PDB file of C-alpha atoms in Angstrom:
ATOM      1  CA  MET A  11     -19.971   6.984   0.001  1.00 62.00           C
ATOM      2  CA  THR A  12     -18.383   7.118   3.494  1.00 80.00           C
ATOM      3  CA  PHE A  13     -16.588  10.091   3.122  1.00 93.00           C
ATOM      4  CA  LYS A  14     -17.440  13.583   1.944  1.00 93.00           C
ATOM      5  CA  THR A  15     -16.711  14.078  -2.034  1.00 94.00           C
ATOM      6  CA  ASP A  16     -14.531  16.875  -1.694  1.00 96.00           C
ATOM      7  CA  LEU A  17     -12.529  15.313   1.574  1.00 97.00           C
ATOM      8  CA  PHE A  18      -8.964  15.999  -0.187  1.00 98.00           C
ATOM      9  CA  ALA A  19      -9.966  18.851  -2.649  1.00 97.00           C
ATOM     10  CA  GLY A  20      -6.645  20.839  -3.343  1.00 97.00           C
ATOM     11  CA  LYS A  21      -4.610  17.908  -2.403  1.00 98.00           C
ATOM     12  CA  THR A  22      -2.029  15.594  -4.517  1.00 98.00           C
ATOM     13  CA  ALA A  23      -1.679  12.238  -3.684  1.00 98.00           C
ATOM     14  CA  LEU A  24       0.794   9.849  -5.110  1.00 98.00           C
ATOM     15  CA  VAL A  25       0.267   6.336  -4.958  1.00 98.00           C
ATOM     16  CA  THR A  26       2.854   3.493  -5.826  1.00 98.00           C
ATOM     17  CA  GLY A  27       1.788   0.081  -7.420  1.00 96.00           C
ATOM     18  CA  ALA A  28      -1.517   1.888  -8.533  1.00 96.00           C
ATOM     19  CA  THR A  29      -2.176  -0.055 -11.815  1.00 90.00           C
ATOM     20  CA  GLN A  30      -4.229  -2.789 -10.486  1.00 91.00           C
ATOM     21  CA  GLY A  31      -5.574  -4.502  -7.301  1.00 94.00           C
ATOM     22  CA  ILE A  32      -5.090  -2.751  -3.936  1.00 97.00           C
ATOM     23  CA  GLY A  33      -3.314   0.162  -5.520  1.00 97.00           C
ATOM     24  CA  ALA A  34      -5.823   1.359  -8.195  1.00 96.00           C
ATOM     25  CA  ALA A  35      -8.509   1.330  -5.679  1.00 97.00           C
ATOM     26  CA  VAL A  36      -6.590   3.317  -3.427  1.00 98.00           C
ATOM     27  CA  ALA A  37      -6.208   5.819  -6.546  1.00 98.00           C
ATOM     28  CA  ASN A  38      -9.361   5.962  -7.223  1.00 97.00           C
ATOM     29  CA  ARG A  39     -10.754   6.411  -3.852  1.00 98.00           C
ATOM     30  CA  LEU A  40      -8.597   9.079  -3.482  1.00 98.00           C
ATOM     31  CA  ALA A  41      -9.130  10.735  -6.522  1.00 98.00           C
ATOM     32  CA  SER A  42     -13.085  10.443  -5.870  1.00 97.00           C
ATOM     33  CA  LEU A  43     -12.628  12.213  -2.976  1.00 97.00           C
ATOM     34  CA  GLY A  44     -11.165  15.345  -4.843  1.00 97.00           C
ATOM     35  CA  ALA A  45      -7.273  14.758  -4.902  1.00 98.00           C
ATOM     36  CA  ARG A  46      -5.123  15.126  -7.712  1.00 97.00           C
ATOM     37  CA  THR A  47      -4.015  11.787  -7.924  1.00 97.00           C
ATOM     38  CA  ILE A  48      -0.881  10.496  -9.479  1.00 96.00           C
ATOM     39  CA  ALA A  49      -0.862   6.468  -9.939  1.00 96.00           C
ATOM     40  CA  ALA A  50       2.751   4.664 -10.599  1.00 96.00           C
ATOM     41  CA  GLY A  51       3.476   1.295 -11.646  1.00 94.00           C
ATOM     42  CA  LEU A  52       5.294  -1.000 -14.032  1.00 92.00           C
ATOM     43  CA  SER A  53       2.664  -0.437 -16.772  1.00 84.00           C
ATOM     44  CA  SER A  54       1.023   1.982 -18.745  1.00 77.00           C
ATOM     45  CA  GLN A  55      -1.826  -0.101 -18.949  1.00 77.00           C
ATOM     46  CA  ALA A  56      -4.418   1.062 -16.436  1.00 79.00           C
ATOM     47  CA  ASP A  57      -7.725  -0.212 -17.235  1.00 81.00           C
ATOM     48  CA  ALA A  58      -8.520  -0.265 -13.612  1.00 89.00           C
ATOM     49  CA  LEU A  59      -8.299   3.353 -13.359  1.00 95.00           C
ATOM     50  CA  ASN A  60     -10.992   6.356 -13.228  1.00 93.00           C
ATOM     51  CA  PRO A  61     -10.456   8.918 -16.106  1.00 93.00           C
ATOM     52  CA  GLY A  62      -8.592  11.755 -14.897  1.00 94.00           C
ATOM     53  CA  ILE A  63      -5.514   9.949 -12.961  1.00 96.00           C
ATOM     54  CA  ASP A  64      -2.075  10.879 -14.196  1.00 94.00           C
ATOM     55  CA  VAL A  65      -0.842   7.564 -14.728  1.00 95.00           C
ATOM     56  CA  ARG A  66       3.527   7.523 -14.550  1.00 94.00           C
ATOM     57  CA  LEU A  67       5.787   4.528 -15.309  1.00 93.00           C
ATOM     58  CA  GLY A  68       8.429   3.623 -12.185  1.00 94.00           C
ATOM     59  CA  ASP A  69       9.929   0.918 -10.639  1.00 96.00           C
ATOM     60  CA  VAL A  70      10.353   1.719  -6.551  1.00 97.00           C
ATOM     61  CA  SER A  71      13.104  -0.738  -6.613  1.00 96.00           C
ATOM     62  CA  ARG A  72      14.930   2.068  -8.948  1.00 96.00           C
ATOM     63  CA  ALA A  73      16.199   5.209  -7.201  1.00 96.00           C
ATOM     64  CA  GLU A  74      16.012   6.843 -10.807  1.00 96.00           C
ATOM     65  CA  ASP A  75      12.574   6.417 -11.227  1.00 96.00           C
ATOM     66  CA  VAL A  76      11.619   7.139  -7.788  1.00 97.00           C
ATOM     67  CA  GLU A  77      13.167  10.627  -8.603  1.00 95.00           C
ATOM     68  CA  ARG A  78      11.509  10.809 -11.886  1.00 94.00           C
ATOM     69  CA  LEU A  79       8.005  10.240 -10.420  1.00 93.00           C
ATOM     70  CA  LEU A  80       8.381  12.790  -7.932  1.00 94.00           C
ATOM     71  CA  ALA A  81      10.133  15.864 -10.431  1.00 89.00           C
ATOM     72  CA  GLY A  82       7.923  18.198 -10.952  1.00 86.00           C
ATOM     73  CA  LEU A  83       5.442  17.229  -7.640  1.00 89.00           C
ATOM     74  CA  ASP A  84       6.280  20.865  -5.793  1.00 88.00           C
ATOM     75  CA  GLU A  85       2.985  20.307  -3.643  1.00 91.00           C
ATOM     76  CA  LEU A  86       2.666  16.444  -2.187  1.00 97.00           C
ATOM     77  CA  ASP A  87       0.195  15.767   0.409  1.00 98.00           C
ATOM     78  CA  ILE A  88      -0.541  12.309   0.546  1.00 98.00           C
ATOM     79  CA  VAL A  89       1.772   8.946  -0.217  1.00 98.00           C
ATOM     80  CA  VAL A  90       0.469   5.492  -0.581  1.00 98.00           C
ATOM     81  CA  ASN A  91       3.249   2.668  -1.048  1.00 98.00           C
ATOM     82  CA  CYS A  92       1.376  -0.056  -2.490  1.00 98.00           C
ATOM     83  CA  ALA A  93       3.845  -1.467  -4.498  1.00 97.00           C
ATOM     84  CA  GLY A  94       4.400  -5.084  -3.988  1.00 95.00           C
ATOM     85  CA  VAL A  95       5.388  -8.069  -5.208  1.00 94.00           C
ATOM     86  CA  ILE A  96       5.182 -11.806  -4.209  1.00 93.00           C
ATOM     87  CA  ARG A  97       6.831 -15.389  -5.172  1.00 94.00           C
ATOM     88  CA  ARG A  98       5.070 -18.103  -3.767  1.00 90.00           C
ATOM     89  CA  GLY A  99       7.420 -21.012  -3.484  1.00 92.00           C
ATOM     90  CA  ALA A 100      10.561 -19.337  -5.100  1.00 97.00           C
ATOM     91  CA  GLU A 101      11.689 -16.901  -2.132  1.00 97.00           C
ATOM     92  CA  HIS A 102      13.849 -19.614  -0.621  1.00 98.00           C
ATOM     93  CA  ASP A 103      16.371 -18.774  -3.227  1.00 97.00           C
ATOM     94  CA  PRO A 104      18.105 -15.928  -1.965  1.00 98.00           C
ATOM     95  CA  ALA A 105      18.347 -13.921  -5.441  1.00 98.00           C
ATOM     96  CA  ILE A 106      14.466 -14.128  -5.260  1.00 98.00           C
ATOM     97  CA  PHE A 107      14.485 -13.249  -1.790  1.00 98.00           C
ATOM     98  CA  GLU A 108      16.392 -10.395  -2.445  1.00 98.00           C
ATOM     99  CA  GLN A 109      14.169  -9.106  -5.471  1.00 97.00           C
ATOM    100  CA  VAL A 110      11.393  -8.957  -3.228  1.00 98.00           C
ATOM    101  CA  VAL A 111      12.664  -7.313  -0.465  1.00 98.00           C
ATOM    102  CA  ALA A 112      13.773  -4.864  -2.723  1.00 98.00           C
ATOM    103  CA  VAL A 113      10.407  -3.605  -3.940  1.00 98.00           C
ATOM    104  CA  ASN A 114       8.475  -4.372  -0.494  1.00 98.00           C
ATOM    105  CA  LEU A 115      10.812  -2.839   1.974  1.00 98.00           C
ATOM    106  CA  THR A 116      13.346  -1.133   0.391  1.00 98.00           C
ATOM    107  CA  GLY A 117      11.204   0.494  -2.499  1.00 98.00           C
ATOM    108  CA  THR A 118       8.843   1.516   0.452  1.00 98.00           C
ATOM    109  CA  MET A 119      11.817   3.530   2.335  1.00 98.00           C
ATOM    110  CA  ARG A 120      12.907   4.959  -1.011  1.00 98.00           C
ATOM    111  CA  VAL A 121       9.766   6.462  -1.542  1.00 98.00           C
ATOM    112  CA  CYS A 122       9.163   7.987   2.028  1.00 98.00           C
ATOM    113  CA  SER A 123      12.662   9.250   2.131  1.00 98.00           C
ATOM    114  CA  ALA A 124      12.069  10.834  -1.533  1.00 97.00           C
ATOM    115  CA  ALA A 125       8.866  12.620  -0.484  1.00 98.00           C
ATOM    116  CA  ARG A 126       9.604  13.866   2.997  1.00 98.00           C
ATOM    117  CA  GLU A 127      10.665  17.476   2.092  1.00 97.00           C
ATOM    118  CA  ARG A 128       7.783  17.584  -0.180  1.00 97.00           C
ATOM    119  CA  LEU A 129       5.411  16.351   2.871  1.00 98.00           C
ATOM    120  CA  ALA A 130       6.767  18.141   5.356  1.00 98.00           C
ATOM    121  CA  ARG A 131       6.052  21.379   3.304  1.00 97.00           C
ATOM    122  CA  ARG A 132       2.309  20.649   3.226  1.00 97.00           C
ATOM    123  CA  GLY A 133       1.854  18.879   6.665  1.00 97.00           C
ATOM    124  CA  GLY A 134       1.241  15.358   4.859  1.00 98.00           C
ATOM    125  CA  CYS A 135       0.890  11.749   5.621  1.00 98.00           C
ATOM    126  CA  ILE A 136       2.243   8.432   4.352  1.00 99.00           C
ATOM    127  CA  VAL A 137      -0.060   5.194   4.165  1.00 99.00           C
ATOM    128  CA  ASN A 138       2.268   2.088   3.720  1.00 98.00           C
ATOM    129  CA  THR A 139       1.124  -1.504   3.023  1.00 98.00           C
ATOM    130  CA  ALA A 140       1.668  -4.070   5.310  1.00 98.00           C
ATOM    131  CA  SER A 141      -0.038  -7.411   5.637  1.00 97.00           C
ATOM    132  CA  MET A 142      -1.460 -10.133   8.036  1.00 95.00           C
ATOM    133  CA  LEU A 143       2.392 -11.698   7.396  1.00 96.00           C
ATOM    134  CA  SER A 144       3.374  -8.699   9.360  1.00 97.00           C
ATOM    135  CA  PHE A 145       2.506 -10.741  12.339  1.00 96.00           C
ATOM    136  CA  PHE A 146       3.181 -13.944  11.474  1.00 94.00           C
ATOM    137  CA  GLY A 147       5.265 -16.310   8.943  1.00 94.00           C
ATOM    138  CA  GLY A 148       4.531 -18.208   5.665  1.00 94.00           C
ATOM    139  CA  SER A 149       6.488 -21.254   4.697  1.00 95.00           C
ATOM    140  CA  LEU A 150       6.142 -20.640   1.274  1.00 93.00           C
ATOM    141  CA  VAL A 151       6.835 -16.542   1.229  1.00 95.00           C
ATOM    142  CA  PRO A 152       9.704 -15.876   3.390  1.00 97.00           C
ATOM    143  CA  ALA A 153      10.864 -12.807   1.296  1.00 98.00           C
ATOM    144  CA  TYR A 154       7.267 -11.441   1.416  1.00 97.00           C
ATOM    145  CA  ALA A 155       6.589 -12.226   4.947  1.00 98.00           C
ATOM    146  CA  ALA A 156      10.190 -10.611   5.955  1.00 98.00           C
ATOM    147  CA  SER A 157       9.463  -7.658   3.958  1.00 98.00           C
ATOM    148  CA  LYS A 158       5.982  -6.775   5.335  1.00 98.00           C
ATOM    149  CA  GLY A 159       7.360  -7.410   8.850  1.00 98.00           C
ATOM    150  CA  GLY A 160       9.699  -4.561   7.773  1.00 98.00           C
ATOM    151  CA  VAL A 161       7.509  -2.417   6.608  1.00 98.00           C
ATOM    152  CA  ALA A 162       5.397  -2.422   9.888  1.00 98.00           C
ATOM    153  CA  GLN A 163       8.615  -1.775  11.573  1.00 98.00           C
ATOM    154  CA  LEU A 164       9.471   0.959   9.287  1.00 98.00           C
ATOM    155  CA  THR A 165       6.089   2.619   9.387  1.00 98.00           C
ATOM    156  CA  LYS A 166       6.669   2.991  13.085  1.00 98.00           C
ATOM    157  CA  SER A 167      10.195   4.450  12.885  1.00 98.00           C
ATOM    158  CA  LEU A 168       9.200   6.529  10.425  1.00 98.00           C
ATOM    159  CA  ALA A 169       6.259   8.083  12.259  1.00 98.00           C
ATOM    160  CA  LEU A 170       8.906   8.716  15.206  1.00 98.00           C
ATOM    161  CA  ALA A 171      11.506  10.139  12.872  1.00 98.00           C
ATOM    162  CA  TYR A 172       8.793  12.535  10.562  1.00 98.00           C
ATOM    163  CA  ALA A 173       6.662  13.481  13.716  1.00 98.00           C
ATOM    164  CA  ALA A 174       8.547  17.080  13.812  1.00 97.00           C
ATOM    165  CA  ASP A 175       8.216  17.296  10.243  1.00 98.00           C
ATOM    166  CA  GLY A 176       4.474  17.382  10.738  1.00 98.00           C
ATOM    167  CA  ILE A 177       4.430  14.358   8.879  1.00 98.00           C
ATOM    168  CA  ARG A 178       2.145  11.172  10.034  1.00 98.00           C
ATOM    169  CA  VAL A 179       3.125   7.898   8.888  1.00 98.00           C
ATOM    170  CA  ASN A 180       0.533   4.556   9.207  1.00 98.00           C
ATOM    171  CA  ALA A 181       0.002   1.647   7.712  1.00 98.00           C
ATOM    172  CA  VAL A 182      -2.823  -0.490   6.571  1.00 98.00           C
ATOM    173  CA  ALA A 183      -2.293  -4.539   7.001  1.00 98.00           C
ATOM    174  CA  PRO A 184      -4.861  -6.010   4.613  1.00 97.00           C
ATOM    175  CA  GLY A 185      -5.880  -9.773   4.912  1.00 96.00           C
ATOM    176  CA  TRP A 186      -7.053 -11.940   2.282  1.00 95.00           C
ATOM    177  CA  ILE A 187      -7.977  -9.408  -0.791  1.00 96.00           C
ATOM    178  CA  ALA A 188      -9.726 -10.635  -4.135  1.00 94.00           C
ATOM    179  CA  THR A 189      -6.787  -9.022  -6.391  1.00 91.00           C
ATOM    180  CA  PRO A 190      -4.580 -10.516  -9.283  1.00 84.00           C
ATOM    181  CA  LEU A 191      -1.781 -11.650  -6.604  1.00 80.00           C
ATOM    182  CA  THR A 192      -4.501 -13.929  -4.680  1.00 88.00           C
ATOM    183  CA  GLN A 193      -6.249 -15.096  -7.849  1.00 88.00           C
ATOM    184  CA  ALA A 194      -4.458 -18.581  -7.670  1.00 86.00           C
ATOM    185  CA  LEU A 195      -5.854 -19.123  -3.801  1.00 88.00           C
ATOM    186  CA  GLN A 196      -9.450 -17.962  -4.930  1.00 93.00           C
ATOM    187  CA  ASP A 197      -9.447 -20.211  -7.830  1.00 94.00           C
ATOM    188  CA  ASP A 198      -8.473 -23.261  -5.472  1.00 93.00           C
ATOM    189  CA  PRO A 199     -11.406 -24.569  -3.155  1.00 92.00           C
ATOM    190  CA  GLU A 200      -8.703 -26.733  -0.958  1.00 92.00           C
ATOM    191  CA  ARG A 201      -6.782 -23.309  -0.528  1.00 91.00           C
ATOM    192  CA  SER A 202      -9.781 -21.184  -0.427  1.00 94.00           C
ATOM    193  CA  GLY A 203     -11.779 -22.906   1.735  1.00 95.00           C
ATOM    194  CA  PRO A 204      -9.963 -22.441   4.921  1.00 94.00           C
ATOM    195  CA  ILE A 205      -9.027 -19.103   4.385  1.00 94.00           C
ATOM    196  CA  LEU A 206     -12.952 -18.206   4.566  1.00 95.00           C
ATOM    197  CA  GLN A 207     -13.288 -20.327   7.202  1.00 95.00           C
ATOM    198  CA  ARG A 208     -10.872 -18.621   9.766  1.00 95.00           C
ATOM    199  CA  THR A 209     -12.250 -14.981   8.418  1.00 97.00           C
ATOM    200  CA  PRO A 210     -15.177 -14.070  11.040  1.00 97.00           C
ATOM    201  CA  LEU A 211     -16.799 -12.025   8.272  1.00 97.00           C
ATOM    202  CA  GLY A 212     -16.546 -15.090   5.690  1.00 95.00           C
ATOM    203  CA  ARG A 213     -15.843 -13.077   2.655  1.00 96.00           C
ATOM    204  CA  TRP A 214     -12.600 -12.381   0.769  1.00 97.00           C
ATOM    205  CA  GLY A 215     -11.737  -8.602   1.086  1.00 97.00           C
ATOM    206  CA  LEU A 216     -12.447  -6.378  -1.938  1.00 97.00           C
ATOM    207  CA  PRO A 217      -9.808  -3.611  -2.785  1.00 97.00           C
ATOM    208  CA  GLU A 218     -12.180  -1.361  -2.084  1.00 97.00           C
ATOM    209  CA  ASP A 219     -12.340  -2.113   1.661  1.00 97.00           C
ATOM    210  CA  VAL A 220      -8.588  -1.392   1.770  1.00 98.00           C
ATOM    211  CA  ALA A 221      -9.005   1.873   0.295  1.00 98.00           C
ATOM    212  CA  ASP A 222     -11.255   2.962   2.633  1.00 97.00           C
ATOM    213  CA  GLY A 223      -9.041   2.370   5.293  1.00 98.00           C
ATOM    214  CA  VAL A 224      -6.299   4.475   3.396  1.00 98.00           C
ATOM    215  CA  ALA A 225      -8.615   7.095   2.946  1.00 98.00           C
ATOM    216  CA  PHE A 226      -9.221   7.450   6.497  1.00 98.00           C
ATOM    217  CA  LEU A 227      -5.726   7.385   7.490  1.00 98.00           C
ATOM    218  CA  CYS A 228      -5.221  10.205   5.103  1.00 98.00           C
ATOM    219  CA  ALA A 229      -8.251  12.279   6.443  1.00 98.00           C
ATOM    220  CA  PRO A 230      -8.333  14.761   9.207  1.00 97.00           C
ATOM    221  CA  ALA A 231     -10.549  12.288  11.373  1.00 96.00           C
ATOM    222  CA  ALA A 232      -6.904  10.835  11.846  1.00 98.00           C
ATOM    223  CA  ALA A 233      -4.876  13.776  12.668  1.00 98.00           C
ATOM    224  CA  PHE A 234      -3.569  12.418  16.041  1.00 98.00           C
ATOM    225  CA  MET A 235      -2.932   9.187  14.722  1.00 98.00           C
ATOM    226  CA  THR A 236       0.627   8.051  13.491  1.00 98.00           C
ATOM    227  CA  GLY A 237       2.595   4.820  13.687  1.00 98.00           C
ATOM    228  CA  VAL A 238      -0.330   2.796  13.441  1.00 98.00           C
ATOM    229  CA  ILE A 239      -0.642  -0.772  11.746  1.00 98.00           C
ATOM    230  CA  LEU A 240      -4.722  -0.959  10.693  1.00 98.00           C
ATOM    231  CA  PRO A 241      -5.402  -4.387  10.106  1.00 98.00           C
ATOM    232  CA  ILE A 242      -8.014  -4.773   7.395  1.00 98.00           C
ATOM    233  CA  ASP A 243      -9.151  -8.626   7.423  1.00 97.00           C
ATOM    234  CA  GLY A 244     -12.443  -9.519   7.922  1.00 97.00           C
ATOM    235  CA  GLY A 245     -11.154 -10.361  11.675  1.00 97.00           C
ATOM    236  CA  TYR A 246      -8.604 -12.845  10.321  1.00 96.00           C
ATOM    237  CA  LEU A 247      -6.063 -11.792  13.075  1.00 95.00           C
ATOM    238  CA  ALA A 248      -8.498 -11.841  15.914  1.00 94.00           C
ATOM    239  CA  VAL A 249      -8.956 -16.010  15.535  1.00 88.00           C
TER     240      VAL A 249
END
């Protein structure tokens, strides 16, 4: 354990996209560090989540769902936006493109905006989920790449806009992480091989690797950090 187990005692955290993958790991990490944690997702099946986490249904592309997620949360200290979708090979269809952007980018903005007043009362923080594809393109995933590039710029813009409220806004940019979203790539040696060859640390990342970066950005140790896009990629972007 890198952090004190009571690091977020007395804090309330909301994590979207939190019923599997990176989002679940983030929710588990924040809860293990003492935060009252609400995990939002599209499914009530939350086998990946530790006991004691409050699981709520919610689609960040729907304004009414976001309002319902925040209802009754008079105290809110941490918001982590992990909700995301990818549609490899289909995103050149403008309708699919729009659906991906609605979740990854507009959904992130919708949650940030809805949480702003509550976070301001507590001097809270936001961590968004960007990506390696915030920095370069992907021929099969134009919507995902565009939305994640947008998340990076949104993070910087909200860091400026929310600073006067005492809210810090940062983002993590995961590299190749072993999650259900990347399972097809992990299972294909012809695609996984080049990924591992380019990753200096020589392995797929774990959701817990990203969760630790999120915990740091939410912690007092990062009190003078805002507008940061933190790569967690095993060195992939350094090559």
